[in-house]
GROMACS .gro file of C-alpha atoms in nm:
model
  117
    1UNK     CA    1  -0.744  -0.233   1.735
    2UNK     CA    2  -0.494  -0.281   1.454
    3UNK     CA    3  -0.167  -0.093   1.433
    4UNK     CA    4   0.011  -0.062   1.102
    5UNK     CA    5   0.370   0.049   1.056
    6UNK     CA    6   0.505   0.126   0.710
    7UNK     CA    7   0.868   0.121   0.606
    8UNK     CA    8   1.076   0.122   0.291
    9UNK     CA    9   1.014   0.468   0.154
   10UNK     CA   10   1.290   0.694   0.035
   11UNK     CA   11   1.443   0.887  -0.252
   12UNK     CA   12   1.500   0.709  -0.582
   13UNK     CA   13   1.573   0.814  -0.938
   14UNK     CA   14   1.317   0.769  -1.212
   15UNK     CA   15   1.322   0.413  -1.339
   16UNK     CA   16   1.433   0.278  -1.003
   17UNK     CA   17   1.259   0.048  -0.757
   18UNK     CA   18   1.147   0.048  -0.397
   19UNK     CA   19   0.968  -0.205  -0.181
   20UNK     CA   20   0.734  -0.080   0.086
   21UNK     CA   21   0.641  -0.296   0.382
   22UNK     CA   22   0.347  -0.268   0.619
   23UNK     CA   23   0.374  -0.462   0.943
   24UNK     CA   24   0.051  -0.524   1.131
   25UNK     CA   25   0.023  -0.567   1.507
   26UNK     CA   26  -0.162  -0.896   1.471
   27UNK     CA   27  -0.253  -1.171   1.232
   28UNK     CA   28  -0.366  -1.054   0.889
   29UNK     CA   29  -0.448  -1.393   0.745
   30UNK     CA   30  -0.824  -1.343   0.781
   31UNK     CA   31  -0.838  -0.975   0.695
   32UNK     CA   32  -1.094  -0.894   0.426
   33UNK     CA   33  -0.839  -0.680   0.248
   34UNK     CA   34  -0.517  -0.489   0.286
   35UNK     CA   35  -0.387  -0.226   0.054
   36UNK     CA   36  -0.196   0.087  -0.024
   37UNK     CA   37  -0.305   0.443  -0.088
   38UNK     CA   38  -0.099   0.752  -0.163
   39UNK     CA   39  -0.130   1.126  -0.127
   40UNK     CA   40   0.073   1.370  -0.330
   41UNK     CA   41   0.116   1.733  -0.219
   42UNK     CA   42  -0.200   1.932  -0.282
   43UNK     CA   43  -0.396   1.626  -0.389
   44UNK     CA   44  -0.645   1.392  -0.230
   45UNK     CA   45  -0.548   1.050  -0.108
   46UNK     CA   46  -0.593   0.795  -0.385
   47UNK     CA   47  -0.614   0.419  -0.410
   48UNK     CA   48  -0.305   0.237  -0.534
   49UNK     CA   49  -0.344  -0.136  -0.475
   50UNK     CA   50  -0.547  -0.388  -0.278
   51UNK     CA   51  -0.513  -0.755  -0.190
   52UNK     CA   52  -0.816  -0.947  -0.069
   53UNK     CA   53  -0.828  -1.246   0.164
   54UNK     CA   54  -0.904  -1.467  -0.136
   55UNK     CA   55  -0.589  -1.351  -0.308
   56UNK     CA   56  -0.741  -1.117  -0.564
   57UNK     CA   57  -0.540  -0.808  -0.646
   58UNK     CA   58  -0.653  -0.470  -0.774
   59UNK     CA   59  -0.447  -0.177  -0.898
   60UNK     CA   60  -0.512   0.173  -1.011
   61UNK     CA   61  -0.449   0.204  -1.383
   62UNK     CA   62  -0.142   0.424  -1.350
   63UNK     CA   63   0.057   0.154  -1.165
   64UNK     CA   64  -0.057  -0.161  -1.344
   65UNK     CA   65   0.239  -0.357  -1.471
   66UNK     CA   66   0.480  -0.166  -1.247
   67UNK     CA   67   0.360  -0.227  -0.888
   68UNK     CA   68   0.292  -0.559  -0.719
   69UNK     CA   69   0.114  -0.610  -0.388
   70UNK     CA   70   0.183  -0.922  -0.186
   71UNK     CA   71   0.137  -1.059   0.162
   72UNK     CA   72   0.339  -1.271   0.405
   73UNK     CA   73   0.092  -1.401   0.662
   74UNK     CA   74   0.369  -1.552   0.875
   75UNK     CA   75   0.520  -1.206   0.919
   76UNK     CA   76   0.185  -1.021   0.933
   77UNK     CA   77   0.323  -0.798   0.660
   78UNK     CA   78   0.199  -0.663   0.329
   79UNK     CA   79   0.441  -0.542   0.065
   80UNK     CA   80   0.425  -0.310  -0.232
   81UNK     CA   81   0.699  -0.371  -0.486
   82UNK     CA   82   0.733  -0.061  -0.701
   83UNK     CA   83   0.932  -0.083  -1.023
   84UNK     CA   84   0.993   0.162  -1.307
   85UNK     CA   85   0.914   0.448  -1.074
   86UNK     CA   86   0.814   0.782  -1.221
   87UNK     CA   87   0.827   1.134  -1.072
   88UNK     CA   88   0.446   1.130  -1.062
   89UNK     CA   89   0.465   0.840  -0.815
   90UNK     CA   90   0.603   1.083  -0.558
   91UNK     CA   91   0.371   1.083  -0.257
   92UNK     CA   92   0.323   0.970   0.098
   93UNK     CA   93   0.217   0.607   0.083
   94UNK     CA   94  -0.028   0.476   0.342
   95UNK     CA   95  -0.103   0.120   0.437
   96UNK     CA   96  -0.472   0.034   0.477
   97UNK     CA   97  -0.632  -0.263   0.651
   98UNK     CA   98  -0.992  -0.377   0.646
   99UNK     CA   99  -1.025  -0.673   0.880
  100UNK     CA  100  -1.397  -0.704   0.808
  101UNK     CA  101  -1.602  -0.575   0.513
  102UNK     CA  102  -1.843  -0.418   0.762
  103UNK     CA  103  -1.594  -0.297   1.019
  104UNK     CA  104  -1.341  -0.024   1.075
  105UNK     CA  105  -1.069   0.092   0.844
  106UNK     CA  106  -0.717   0.115   0.981
  107UNK     CA  107  -0.433   0.329   0.849
  108UNK     CA  108  -0.061   0.349   0.898
  109UNK     CA  109   0.127   0.671   0.955
  110UNK     CA  110   0.261   0.685   0.600
  111UNK     CA  111   0.600   0.664   0.437
  112UNK     CA  112   0.742   0.917   0.193
  113UNK     CA  113   0.839   0.810  -0.157
  114UNK     CA  114   1.021   1.065  -0.370
  115UNK     CA  115   1.113   0.994  -0.731
  116UNK     CA  116   1.357   1.236  -0.892
  117UNK     CA  117   1.369   1.297  -1.266
   0.00000   0.00000   0.00000
């Protein structure tokens, strides 16, 4: 069982920055992947970014060049640095963990990000 706790959300003006953090209840160093998803009001949850155990990163097109995912294994924490935020980035952001490619998916409770124009 993996517990994930997100933090760092809030209200920011367009063009501003936020850094989200996702603290896991145990070691993440061998996790197959960890990532971030988001869900805007009235929309389905969508992929934002993913970091694999080998260090490869993947981003949805709309955030490439603006968001950066990283990991601190010593702190069992994954981060999402979000720069040049836009109103369309407004959503609840969820942390996702996949310890094994063939195992369960784990989700955090979400953190709200609101970008004002």
